[in-house]
mmCIF file of C-alpha atoms in Angstrom:
data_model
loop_
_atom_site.group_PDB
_atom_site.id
_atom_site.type_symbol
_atom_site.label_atom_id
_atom_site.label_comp_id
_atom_site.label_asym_id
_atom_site.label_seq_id
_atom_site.Cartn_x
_atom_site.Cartn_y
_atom_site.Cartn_z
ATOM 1 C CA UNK A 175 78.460 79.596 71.306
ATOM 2 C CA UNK A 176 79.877 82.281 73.102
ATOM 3 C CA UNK A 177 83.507 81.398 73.648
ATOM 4 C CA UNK A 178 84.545 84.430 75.915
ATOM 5 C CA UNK A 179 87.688 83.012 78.358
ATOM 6 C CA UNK A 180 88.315 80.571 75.712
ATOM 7 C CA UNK A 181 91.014 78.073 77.091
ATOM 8 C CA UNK A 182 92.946 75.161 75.689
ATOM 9 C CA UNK A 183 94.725 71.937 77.748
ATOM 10 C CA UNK A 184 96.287 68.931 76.224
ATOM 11 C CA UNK A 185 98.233 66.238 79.150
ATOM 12 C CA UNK A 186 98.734 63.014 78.810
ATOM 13 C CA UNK A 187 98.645 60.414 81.746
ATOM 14 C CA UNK A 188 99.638 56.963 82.868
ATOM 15 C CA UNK A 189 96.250 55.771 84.016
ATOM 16 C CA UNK A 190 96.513 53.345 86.979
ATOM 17 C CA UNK A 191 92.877 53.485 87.693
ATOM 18 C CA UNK A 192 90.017 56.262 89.222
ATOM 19 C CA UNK A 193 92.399 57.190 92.043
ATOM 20 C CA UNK A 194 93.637 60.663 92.672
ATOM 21 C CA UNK A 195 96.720 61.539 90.423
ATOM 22 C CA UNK A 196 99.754 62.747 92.035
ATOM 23 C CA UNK A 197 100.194 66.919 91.161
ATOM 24 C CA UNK A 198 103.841 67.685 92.194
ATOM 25 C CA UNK A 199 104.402 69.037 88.628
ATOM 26 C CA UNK A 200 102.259 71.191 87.459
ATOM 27 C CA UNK A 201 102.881 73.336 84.587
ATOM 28 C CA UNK A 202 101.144 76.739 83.157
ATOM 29 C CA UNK A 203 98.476 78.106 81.020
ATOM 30 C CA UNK A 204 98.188 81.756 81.067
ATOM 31 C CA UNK A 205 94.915 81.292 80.470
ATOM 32 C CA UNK A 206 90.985 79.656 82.151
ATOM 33 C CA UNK A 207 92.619 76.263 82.553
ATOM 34 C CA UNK A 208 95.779 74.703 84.051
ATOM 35 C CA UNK A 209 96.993 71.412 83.547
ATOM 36 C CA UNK A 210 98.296 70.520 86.749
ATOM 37 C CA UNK A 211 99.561 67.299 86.094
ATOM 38 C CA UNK A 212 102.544 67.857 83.510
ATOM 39 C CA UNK A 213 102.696 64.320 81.619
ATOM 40 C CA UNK A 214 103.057 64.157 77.798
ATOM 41 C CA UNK A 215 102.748 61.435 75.372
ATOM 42 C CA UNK A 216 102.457 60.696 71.937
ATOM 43 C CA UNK A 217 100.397 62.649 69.389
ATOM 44 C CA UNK A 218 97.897 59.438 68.776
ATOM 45 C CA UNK A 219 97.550 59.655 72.409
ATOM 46 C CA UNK A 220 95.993 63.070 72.898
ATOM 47 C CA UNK A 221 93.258 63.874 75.511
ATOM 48 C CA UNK A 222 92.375 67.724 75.580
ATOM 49 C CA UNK A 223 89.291 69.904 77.251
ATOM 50 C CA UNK A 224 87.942 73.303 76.351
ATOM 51 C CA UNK A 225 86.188 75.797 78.591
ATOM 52 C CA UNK A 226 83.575 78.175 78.114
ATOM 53 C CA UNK A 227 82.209 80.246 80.828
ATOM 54 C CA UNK A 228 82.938 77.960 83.343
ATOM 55 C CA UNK A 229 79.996 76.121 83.345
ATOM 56 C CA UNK A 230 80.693 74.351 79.754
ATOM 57 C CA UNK A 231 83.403 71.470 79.436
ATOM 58 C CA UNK A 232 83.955 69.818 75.949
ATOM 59 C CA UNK A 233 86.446 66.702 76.461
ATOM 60 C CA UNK A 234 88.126 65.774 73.525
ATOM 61 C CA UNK A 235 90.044 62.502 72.677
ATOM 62 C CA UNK A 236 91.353 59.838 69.947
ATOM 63 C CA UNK A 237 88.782 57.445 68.342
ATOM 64 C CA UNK A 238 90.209 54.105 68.104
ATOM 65 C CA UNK A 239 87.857 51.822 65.974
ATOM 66 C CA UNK A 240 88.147 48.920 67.767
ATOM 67 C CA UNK A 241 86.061 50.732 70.605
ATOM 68 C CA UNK A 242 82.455 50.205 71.078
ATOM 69 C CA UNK A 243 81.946 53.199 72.864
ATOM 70 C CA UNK A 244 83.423 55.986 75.778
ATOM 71 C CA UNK A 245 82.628 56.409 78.797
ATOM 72 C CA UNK A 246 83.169 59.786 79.877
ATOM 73 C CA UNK A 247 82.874 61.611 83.237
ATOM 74 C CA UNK A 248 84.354 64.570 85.246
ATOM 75 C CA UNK A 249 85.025 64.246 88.966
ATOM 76 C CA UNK A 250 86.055 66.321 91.206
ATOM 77 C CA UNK A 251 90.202 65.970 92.199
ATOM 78 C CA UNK A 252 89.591 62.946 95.230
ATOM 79 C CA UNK A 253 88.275 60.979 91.920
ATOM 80 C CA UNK A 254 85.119 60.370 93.613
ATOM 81 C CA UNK A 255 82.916 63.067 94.109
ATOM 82 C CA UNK A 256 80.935 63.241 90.201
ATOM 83 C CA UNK A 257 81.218 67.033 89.144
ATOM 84 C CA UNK A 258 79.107 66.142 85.757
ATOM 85 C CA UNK A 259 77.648 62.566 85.545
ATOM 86 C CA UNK A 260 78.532 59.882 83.138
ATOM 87 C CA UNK A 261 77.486 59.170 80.023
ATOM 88 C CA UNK A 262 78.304 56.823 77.487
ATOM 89 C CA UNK A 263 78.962 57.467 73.894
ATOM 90 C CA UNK A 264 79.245 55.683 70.473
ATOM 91 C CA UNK A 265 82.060 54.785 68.470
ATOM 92 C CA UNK A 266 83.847 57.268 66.274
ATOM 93 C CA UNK A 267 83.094 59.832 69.349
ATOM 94 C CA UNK A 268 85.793 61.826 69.489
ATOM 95 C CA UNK A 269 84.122 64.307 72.068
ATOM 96 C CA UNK A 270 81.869 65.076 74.453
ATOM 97 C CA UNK A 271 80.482 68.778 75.876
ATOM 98 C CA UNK A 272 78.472 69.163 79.352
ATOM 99 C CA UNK A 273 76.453 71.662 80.064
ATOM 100 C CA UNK A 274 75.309 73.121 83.382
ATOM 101 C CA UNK A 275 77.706 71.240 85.226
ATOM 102 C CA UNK A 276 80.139 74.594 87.055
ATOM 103 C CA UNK A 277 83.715 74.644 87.525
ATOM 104 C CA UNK A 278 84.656 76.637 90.498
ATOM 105 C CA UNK A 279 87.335 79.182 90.330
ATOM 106 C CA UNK A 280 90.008 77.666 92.711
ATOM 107 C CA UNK A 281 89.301 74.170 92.352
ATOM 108 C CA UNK A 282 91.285 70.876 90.831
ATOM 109 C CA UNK A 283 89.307 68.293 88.972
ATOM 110 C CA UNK A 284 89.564 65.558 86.944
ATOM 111 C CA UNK A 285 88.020 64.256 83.628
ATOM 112 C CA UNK A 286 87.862 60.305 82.719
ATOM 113 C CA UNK A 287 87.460 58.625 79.654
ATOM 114 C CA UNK A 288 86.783 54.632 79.569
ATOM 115 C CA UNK A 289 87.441 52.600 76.317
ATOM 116 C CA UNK A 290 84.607 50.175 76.272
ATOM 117 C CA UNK A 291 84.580 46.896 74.211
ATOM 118 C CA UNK A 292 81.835 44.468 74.175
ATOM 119 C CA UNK A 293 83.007 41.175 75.623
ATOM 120 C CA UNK A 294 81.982 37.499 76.399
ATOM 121 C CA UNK A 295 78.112 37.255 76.722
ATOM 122 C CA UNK A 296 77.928 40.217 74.383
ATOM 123 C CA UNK A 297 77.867 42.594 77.240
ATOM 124 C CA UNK A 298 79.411 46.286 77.184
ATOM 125 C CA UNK A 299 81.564 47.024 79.660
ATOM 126 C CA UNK A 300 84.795 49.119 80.354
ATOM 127 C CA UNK A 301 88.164 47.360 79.626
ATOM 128 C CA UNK A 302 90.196 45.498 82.211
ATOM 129 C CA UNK A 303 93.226 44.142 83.132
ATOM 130 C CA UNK A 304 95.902 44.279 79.967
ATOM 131 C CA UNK A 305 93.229 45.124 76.981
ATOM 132 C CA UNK A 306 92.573 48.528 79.553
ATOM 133 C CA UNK A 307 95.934 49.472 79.296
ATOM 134 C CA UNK A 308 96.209 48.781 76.178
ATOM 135 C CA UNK A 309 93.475 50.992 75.050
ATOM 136 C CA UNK A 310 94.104 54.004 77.255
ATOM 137 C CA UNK A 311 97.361 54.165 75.936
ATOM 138 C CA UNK A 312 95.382 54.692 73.224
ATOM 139 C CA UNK A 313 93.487 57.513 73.928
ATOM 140 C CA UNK A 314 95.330 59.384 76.521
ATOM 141 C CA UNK A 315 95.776 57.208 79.529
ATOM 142 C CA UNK A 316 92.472 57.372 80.310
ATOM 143 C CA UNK A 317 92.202 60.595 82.681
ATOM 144 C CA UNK A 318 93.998 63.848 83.874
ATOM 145 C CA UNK A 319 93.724 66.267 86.415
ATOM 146 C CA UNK A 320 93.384 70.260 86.115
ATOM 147 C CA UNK A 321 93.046 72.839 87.879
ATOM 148 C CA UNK A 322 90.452 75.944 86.831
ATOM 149 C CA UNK A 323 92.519 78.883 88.635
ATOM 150 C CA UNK A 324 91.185 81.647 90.293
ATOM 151 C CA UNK A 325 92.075 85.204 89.410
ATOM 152 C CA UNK A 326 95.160 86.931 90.269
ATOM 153 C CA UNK A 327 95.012 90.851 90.948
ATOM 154 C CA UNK A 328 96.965 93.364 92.193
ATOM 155 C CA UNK A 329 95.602 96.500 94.745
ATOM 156 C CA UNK A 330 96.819 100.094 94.105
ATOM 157 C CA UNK A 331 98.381 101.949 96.793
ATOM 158 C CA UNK A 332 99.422 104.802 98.499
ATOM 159 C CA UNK A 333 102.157 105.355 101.107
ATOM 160 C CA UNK A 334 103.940 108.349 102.797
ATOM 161 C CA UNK A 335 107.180 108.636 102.112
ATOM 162 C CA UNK A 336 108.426 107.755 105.421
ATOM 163 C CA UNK A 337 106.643 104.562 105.266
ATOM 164 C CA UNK A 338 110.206 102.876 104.813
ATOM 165 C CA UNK A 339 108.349 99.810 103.225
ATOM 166 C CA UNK A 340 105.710 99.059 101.254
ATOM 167 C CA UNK A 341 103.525 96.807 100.703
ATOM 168 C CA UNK A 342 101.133 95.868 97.364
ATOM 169 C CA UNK A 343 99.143 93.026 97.680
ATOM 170 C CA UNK A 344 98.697 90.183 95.516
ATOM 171 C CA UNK A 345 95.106 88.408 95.872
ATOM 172 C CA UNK A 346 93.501 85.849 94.739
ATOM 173 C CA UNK A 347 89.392 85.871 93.807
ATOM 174 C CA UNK A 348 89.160 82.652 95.744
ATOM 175 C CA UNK A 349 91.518 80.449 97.827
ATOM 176 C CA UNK A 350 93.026 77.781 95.157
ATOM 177 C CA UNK A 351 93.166 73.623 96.152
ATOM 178 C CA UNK A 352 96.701 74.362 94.882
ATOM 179 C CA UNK A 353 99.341 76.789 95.296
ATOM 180 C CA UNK A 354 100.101 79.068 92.487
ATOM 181 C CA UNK A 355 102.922 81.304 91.708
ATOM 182 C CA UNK A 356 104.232 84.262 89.584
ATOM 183 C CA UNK A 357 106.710 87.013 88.991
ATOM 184 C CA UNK A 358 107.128 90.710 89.894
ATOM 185 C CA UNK A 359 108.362 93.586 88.969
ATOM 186 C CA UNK A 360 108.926 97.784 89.353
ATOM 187 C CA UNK A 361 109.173 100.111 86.370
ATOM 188 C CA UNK A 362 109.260 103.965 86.459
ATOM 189 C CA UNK A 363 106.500 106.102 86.521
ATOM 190 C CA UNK A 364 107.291 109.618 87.599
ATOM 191 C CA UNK A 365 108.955 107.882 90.576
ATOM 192 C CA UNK A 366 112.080 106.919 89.947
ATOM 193 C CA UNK A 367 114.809 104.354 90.972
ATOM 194 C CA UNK A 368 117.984 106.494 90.322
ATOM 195 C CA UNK A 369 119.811 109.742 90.509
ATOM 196 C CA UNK A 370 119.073 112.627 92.897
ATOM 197 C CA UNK A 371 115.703 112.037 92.916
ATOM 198 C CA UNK A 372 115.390 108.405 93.651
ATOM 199 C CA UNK A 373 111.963 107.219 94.961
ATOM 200 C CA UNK A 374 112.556 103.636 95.356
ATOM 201 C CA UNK A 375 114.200 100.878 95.057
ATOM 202 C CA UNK A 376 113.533 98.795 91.623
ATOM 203 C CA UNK A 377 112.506 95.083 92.281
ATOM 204 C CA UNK A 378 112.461 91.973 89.949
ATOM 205 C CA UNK A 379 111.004 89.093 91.743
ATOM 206 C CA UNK A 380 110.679 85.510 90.121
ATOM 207 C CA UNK A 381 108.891 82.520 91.572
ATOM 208 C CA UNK A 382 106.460 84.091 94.493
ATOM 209 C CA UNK A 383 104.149 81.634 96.031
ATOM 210 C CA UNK A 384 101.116 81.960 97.253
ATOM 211 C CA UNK A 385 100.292 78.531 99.105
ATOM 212 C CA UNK A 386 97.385 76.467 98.673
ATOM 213 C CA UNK A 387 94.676 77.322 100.686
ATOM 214 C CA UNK A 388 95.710 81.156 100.825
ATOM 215 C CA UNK A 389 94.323 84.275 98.888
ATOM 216 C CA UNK A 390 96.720 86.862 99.062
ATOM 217 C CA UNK A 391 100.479 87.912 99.435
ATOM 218 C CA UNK A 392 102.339 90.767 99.788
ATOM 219 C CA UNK A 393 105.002 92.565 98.081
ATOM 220 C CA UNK A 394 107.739 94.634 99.038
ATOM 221 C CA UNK A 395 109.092 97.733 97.997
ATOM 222 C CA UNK A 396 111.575 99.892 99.437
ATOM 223 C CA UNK A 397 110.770 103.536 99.596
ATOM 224 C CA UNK A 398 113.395 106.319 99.550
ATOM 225 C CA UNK A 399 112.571 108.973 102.356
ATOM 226 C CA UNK A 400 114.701 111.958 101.347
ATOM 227 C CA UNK A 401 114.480 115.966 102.737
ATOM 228 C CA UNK A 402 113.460 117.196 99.232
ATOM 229 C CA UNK A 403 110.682 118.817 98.341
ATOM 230 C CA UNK A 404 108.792 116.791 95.419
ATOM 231 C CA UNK A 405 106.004 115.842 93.577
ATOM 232 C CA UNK A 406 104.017 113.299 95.073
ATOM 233 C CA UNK A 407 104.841 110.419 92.670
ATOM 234 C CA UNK A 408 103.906 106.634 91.311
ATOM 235 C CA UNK A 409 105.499 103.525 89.841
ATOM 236 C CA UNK A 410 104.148 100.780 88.647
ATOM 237 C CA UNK A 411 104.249 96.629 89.858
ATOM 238 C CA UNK A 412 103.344 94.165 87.326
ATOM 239 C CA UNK A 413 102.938 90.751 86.814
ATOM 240 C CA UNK A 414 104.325 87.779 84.496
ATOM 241 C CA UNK A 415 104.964 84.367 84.684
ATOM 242 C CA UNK A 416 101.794 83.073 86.631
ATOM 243 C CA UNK A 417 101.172 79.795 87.048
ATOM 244 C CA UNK A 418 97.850 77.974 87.800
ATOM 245 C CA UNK A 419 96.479 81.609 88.043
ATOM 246 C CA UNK A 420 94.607 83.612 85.629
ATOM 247 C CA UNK A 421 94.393 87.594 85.014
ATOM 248 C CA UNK A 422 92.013 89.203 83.720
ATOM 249 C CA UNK A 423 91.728 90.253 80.020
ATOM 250 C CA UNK A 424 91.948 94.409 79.889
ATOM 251 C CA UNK A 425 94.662 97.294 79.944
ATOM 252 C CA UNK A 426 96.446 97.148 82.869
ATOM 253 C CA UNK A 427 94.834 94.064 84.920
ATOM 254 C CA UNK A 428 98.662 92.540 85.648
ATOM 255 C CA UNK A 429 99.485 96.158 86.825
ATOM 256 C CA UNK A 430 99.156 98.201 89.827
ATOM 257 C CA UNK A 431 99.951 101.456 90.641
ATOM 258 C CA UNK A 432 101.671 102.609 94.032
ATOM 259 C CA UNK A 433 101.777 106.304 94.702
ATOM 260 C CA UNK A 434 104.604 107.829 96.604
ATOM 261 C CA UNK A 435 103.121 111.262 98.798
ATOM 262 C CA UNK A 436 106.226 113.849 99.473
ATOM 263 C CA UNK A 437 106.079 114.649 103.607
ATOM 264 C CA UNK A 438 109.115 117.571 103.051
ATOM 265 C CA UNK A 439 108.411 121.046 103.650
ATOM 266 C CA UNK A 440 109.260 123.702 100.909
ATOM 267 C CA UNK A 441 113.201 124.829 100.647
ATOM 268 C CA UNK A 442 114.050 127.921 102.812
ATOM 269 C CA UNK A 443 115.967 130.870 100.435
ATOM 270 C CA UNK A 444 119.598 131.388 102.467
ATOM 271 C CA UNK A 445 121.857 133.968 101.877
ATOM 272 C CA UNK A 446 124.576 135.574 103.694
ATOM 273 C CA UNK A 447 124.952 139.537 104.421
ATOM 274 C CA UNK A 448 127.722 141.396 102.941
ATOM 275 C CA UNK A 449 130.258 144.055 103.714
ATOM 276 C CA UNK A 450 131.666 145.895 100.510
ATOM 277 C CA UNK A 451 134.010 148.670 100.538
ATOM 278 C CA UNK A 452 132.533 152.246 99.128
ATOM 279 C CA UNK A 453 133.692 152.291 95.377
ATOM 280 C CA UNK A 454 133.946 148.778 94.598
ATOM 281 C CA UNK A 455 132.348 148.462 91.108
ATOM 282 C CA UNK A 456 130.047 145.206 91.627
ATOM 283 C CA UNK A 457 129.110 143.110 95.029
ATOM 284 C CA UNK A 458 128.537 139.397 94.315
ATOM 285 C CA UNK A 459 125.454 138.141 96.426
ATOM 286 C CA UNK A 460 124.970 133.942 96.354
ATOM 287 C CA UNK A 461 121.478 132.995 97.142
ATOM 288 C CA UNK A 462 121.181 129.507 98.184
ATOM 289 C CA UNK A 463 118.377 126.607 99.056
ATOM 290 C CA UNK A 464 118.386 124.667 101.900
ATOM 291 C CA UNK A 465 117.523 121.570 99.984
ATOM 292 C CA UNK A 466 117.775 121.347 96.351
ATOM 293 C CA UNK A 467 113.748 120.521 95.307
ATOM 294 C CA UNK A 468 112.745 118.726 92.539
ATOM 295 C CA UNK A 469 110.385 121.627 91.676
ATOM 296 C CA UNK A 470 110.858 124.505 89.802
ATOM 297 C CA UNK A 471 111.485 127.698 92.152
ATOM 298 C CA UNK A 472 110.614 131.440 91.418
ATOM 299 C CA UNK A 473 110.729 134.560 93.205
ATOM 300 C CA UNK A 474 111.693 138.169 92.750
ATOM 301 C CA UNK A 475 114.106 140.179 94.462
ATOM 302 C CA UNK A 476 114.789 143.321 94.743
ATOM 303 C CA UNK A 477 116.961 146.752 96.455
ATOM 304 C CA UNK A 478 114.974 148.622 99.297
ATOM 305 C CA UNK A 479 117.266 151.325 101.018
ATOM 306 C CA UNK A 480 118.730 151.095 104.268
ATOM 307 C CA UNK A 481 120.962 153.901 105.964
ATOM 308 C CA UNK A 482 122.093 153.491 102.563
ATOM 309 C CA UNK A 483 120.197 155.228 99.616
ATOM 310 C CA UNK A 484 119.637 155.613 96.334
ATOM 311 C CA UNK A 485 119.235 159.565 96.838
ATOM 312 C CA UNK A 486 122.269 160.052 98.387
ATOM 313 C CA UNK A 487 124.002 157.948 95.464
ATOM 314 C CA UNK A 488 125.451 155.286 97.739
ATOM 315 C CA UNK A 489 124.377 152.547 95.183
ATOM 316 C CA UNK A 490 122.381 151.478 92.465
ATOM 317 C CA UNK A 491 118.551 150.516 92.681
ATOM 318 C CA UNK A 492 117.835 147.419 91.108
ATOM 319 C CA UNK A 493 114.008 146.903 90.547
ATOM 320 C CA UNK A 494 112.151 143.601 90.704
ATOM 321 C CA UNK A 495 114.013 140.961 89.017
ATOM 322 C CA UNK A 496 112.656 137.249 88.298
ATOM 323 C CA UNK A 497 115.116 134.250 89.600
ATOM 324 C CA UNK A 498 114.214 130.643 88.494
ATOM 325 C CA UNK A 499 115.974 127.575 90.078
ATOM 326 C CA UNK A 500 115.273 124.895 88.306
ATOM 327 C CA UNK A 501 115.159 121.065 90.119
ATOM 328 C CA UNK A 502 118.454 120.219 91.334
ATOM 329 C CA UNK A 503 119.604 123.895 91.463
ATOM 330 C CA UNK A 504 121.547 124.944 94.830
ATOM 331 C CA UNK A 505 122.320 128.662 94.257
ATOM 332 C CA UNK A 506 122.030 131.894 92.170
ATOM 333 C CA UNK A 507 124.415 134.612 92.268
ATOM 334 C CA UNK A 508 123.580 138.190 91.287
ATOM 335 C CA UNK A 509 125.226 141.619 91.996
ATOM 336 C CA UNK A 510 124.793 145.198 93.081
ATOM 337 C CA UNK A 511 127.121 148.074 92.006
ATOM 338 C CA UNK A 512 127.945 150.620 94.801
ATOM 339 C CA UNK A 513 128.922 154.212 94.456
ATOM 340 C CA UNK A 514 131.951 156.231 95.786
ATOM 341 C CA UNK A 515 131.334 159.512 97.556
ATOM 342 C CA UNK A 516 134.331 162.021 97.220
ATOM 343 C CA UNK A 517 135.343 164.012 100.158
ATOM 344 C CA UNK A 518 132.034 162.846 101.935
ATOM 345 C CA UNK A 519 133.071 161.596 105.477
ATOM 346 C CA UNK A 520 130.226 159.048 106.479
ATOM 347 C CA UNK A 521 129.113 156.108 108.797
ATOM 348 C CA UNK A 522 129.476 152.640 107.282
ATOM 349 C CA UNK A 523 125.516 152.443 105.487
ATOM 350 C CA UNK A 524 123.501 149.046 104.952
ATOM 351 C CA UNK A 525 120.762 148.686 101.926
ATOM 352 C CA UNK A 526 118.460 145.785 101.726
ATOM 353 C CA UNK A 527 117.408 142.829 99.510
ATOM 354 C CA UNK A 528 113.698 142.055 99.456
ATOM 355 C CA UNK A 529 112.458 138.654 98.380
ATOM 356 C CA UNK A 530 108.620 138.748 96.500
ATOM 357 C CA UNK A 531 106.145 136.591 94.635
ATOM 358 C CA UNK A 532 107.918 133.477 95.561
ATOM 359 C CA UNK A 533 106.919 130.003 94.280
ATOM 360 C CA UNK A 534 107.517 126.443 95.906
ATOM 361 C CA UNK A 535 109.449 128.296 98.072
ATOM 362 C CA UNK A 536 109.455 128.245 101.787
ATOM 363 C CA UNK A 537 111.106 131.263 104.059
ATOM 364 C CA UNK A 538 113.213 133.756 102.704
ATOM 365 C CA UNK A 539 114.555 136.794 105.283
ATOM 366 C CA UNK A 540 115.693 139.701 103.579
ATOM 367 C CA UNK A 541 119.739 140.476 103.039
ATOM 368 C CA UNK A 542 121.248 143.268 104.236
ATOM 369 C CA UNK A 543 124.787 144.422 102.493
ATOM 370 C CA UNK A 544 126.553 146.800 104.065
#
């Protein structure tokens, strides 16, 4: 038999009878099937039901050998409506399977088992008054509800960064008869929830409902909309905790991924122009960002001559020379070494710095030191 979404139940109840059972309580199975009633009892009192593909219930209880024989039937939750018809079986029965009678994903039902004893006039019936009580208490109170749950997913998404708020939604493959809840939570991808580069704000969420009658619910995450350039970026949401839910088996079904897109333009390359006095050795020049960026910046740079000139030994040529800021970087300082003419009466002369092959970089105008 193929077992695939293999689930196991055991509740006990007080059975008053074939109406519907009270489900204020009900407690969790992470997996096909829910007990939605939350009784216990005593170990000789054990009622229990197995599910295979959800069209295949085995009920399961404690022979008594007193009993003639069970009575046992599965209704749907009002207690009325037969989901698989009964059918009566002997003594030293301990269980029963149907077959071809579907449970639907969403829906509450309830499975019966009668104790019958053959009485006056030799006739079989079910148990009555104090010798029914007796014998449920027996075998499990005679009945209990459950609920088979629907499937719980999560949708991927993608947001701007200036979205302020988003939201991941929780569904449901099928509105549920009863409400169902879980627990949330953010973890790290290459979006972050800390330092300069913070994407978002973490979350840990416990006890989310999603009422009965519903299929989906959203969840909240606060987005970090910062002027640095970045990576666009994702975390991840996950699940734990569901009750009267299921997820499906596979690598990453409680997970979903949300990815962050950057909307900030590339860093502009600022730097200031100088005046130096003729015969200074060195000239300190600070290049700066307008944003740090959380990518790694290159460029070249370079002297071109103004009024100033190489040829006329005014300064000293540098040739192209790489410059890395790394992510979080502001500002890079490099110099230029100047020459003194002697007994050479001139204007006050300017020479240029030229800015090429740049990478994740936006503007940069050239420098002029003078």
């Amino acid at each position: 038999m193929n077992k695939k979404g293999f689930l196991y139940v055991l509740v006990l109840l007080l059975f008053t009878g074939c109406a519907k059972f009270g489900l204020d309580n009900f407690s969790f199975s992470s997996s096909q099937f829910v007990n939605i009633n939350g009784v216990t009892g005593g170990s000789d009192a054990s009622v229990d039901v197995y599910l295979f593909d959800g069209n295949i219930a085995t009920i399961n209880w404690t022979d008594e050998s007193d009993e003639e024989s069970y009575n046992v039937s599965l209704f749907e939750n009002d207690g009325v409506t037969v989901t698989c018809a009964e059918v009566n079986v002997p003594q030293d029965t301990t269980s029963h399977t149907f077959f071809g009678c579907p449970l639907v994903e969403g829906r509450a039902y309830w499975a019966l088992v009668e104790a019958v004893r053959t009485q006056a006039g030799g006739n079989p019936s079910p148990k009555t008054g104090s010798e029914k009580v007796k014998a449920q208490n027996v075998i499990g109170n005679g009945g209990f509800n459950f609920l088979y749950p629907p499937v719980l997913s999560l949708s991927d998404l993608t947001v701007n960064e200036a979205v302020g708020s988003a939201s991941v939604v929780a569904s449901l493959s099928v509105a549920s008869d009863w409400p169902l809840s879980f627990d949330w939570s953010t973890s790290d991808g290459t979006a972050v929830n800390s330092g300069i580069f913070k994407d978002y704000d973490s979350a840990s969420v416990t006890n989310v409902i999603i009422p009965a009658g519903a299929v989906s619910t959203n969840l909240s995450v606060v987005i970090t909309d910062d002027p640095r350039d970045e990576f666009d970026q994702t975390l991840t949401i996950s699940f734990s905790n569901e009750v009267a839910a299921k997820i499906n088996a596979g690598v990453g079904a409680r997970d979903a991924s949300l990815t962050i897109q950057d909307n900030d333009p590339e860093p502009d390359l600022i730097f200031t122009n100088q005046t130096v006095t003729e015969g200074d050795s060195t000239t300190n020049i600070t290049m700066s960002l307008s944003e740090i960026s959380e990518k790694t910046i290159s460029f070249s740079y370079s002297t071109v001559d103004g009024t100033a000139t190489v040829a006329d030994g005014d300064y000293v040529a540098i040739g192209a020379t790489p410059v890395t800021f790394n992510p979080g970087d502001n500002d890079v300082v490099f110099s230029i070494a100047s020459s003194e003419d002697v007994d050479v009466c001139e204007f006050d002369e300017t020479v240029g710095i030229q800015i090429s092959a740049g990478t994740n970089i936006g503007s940069a105008p050239s420098n002029v030191v003078s």
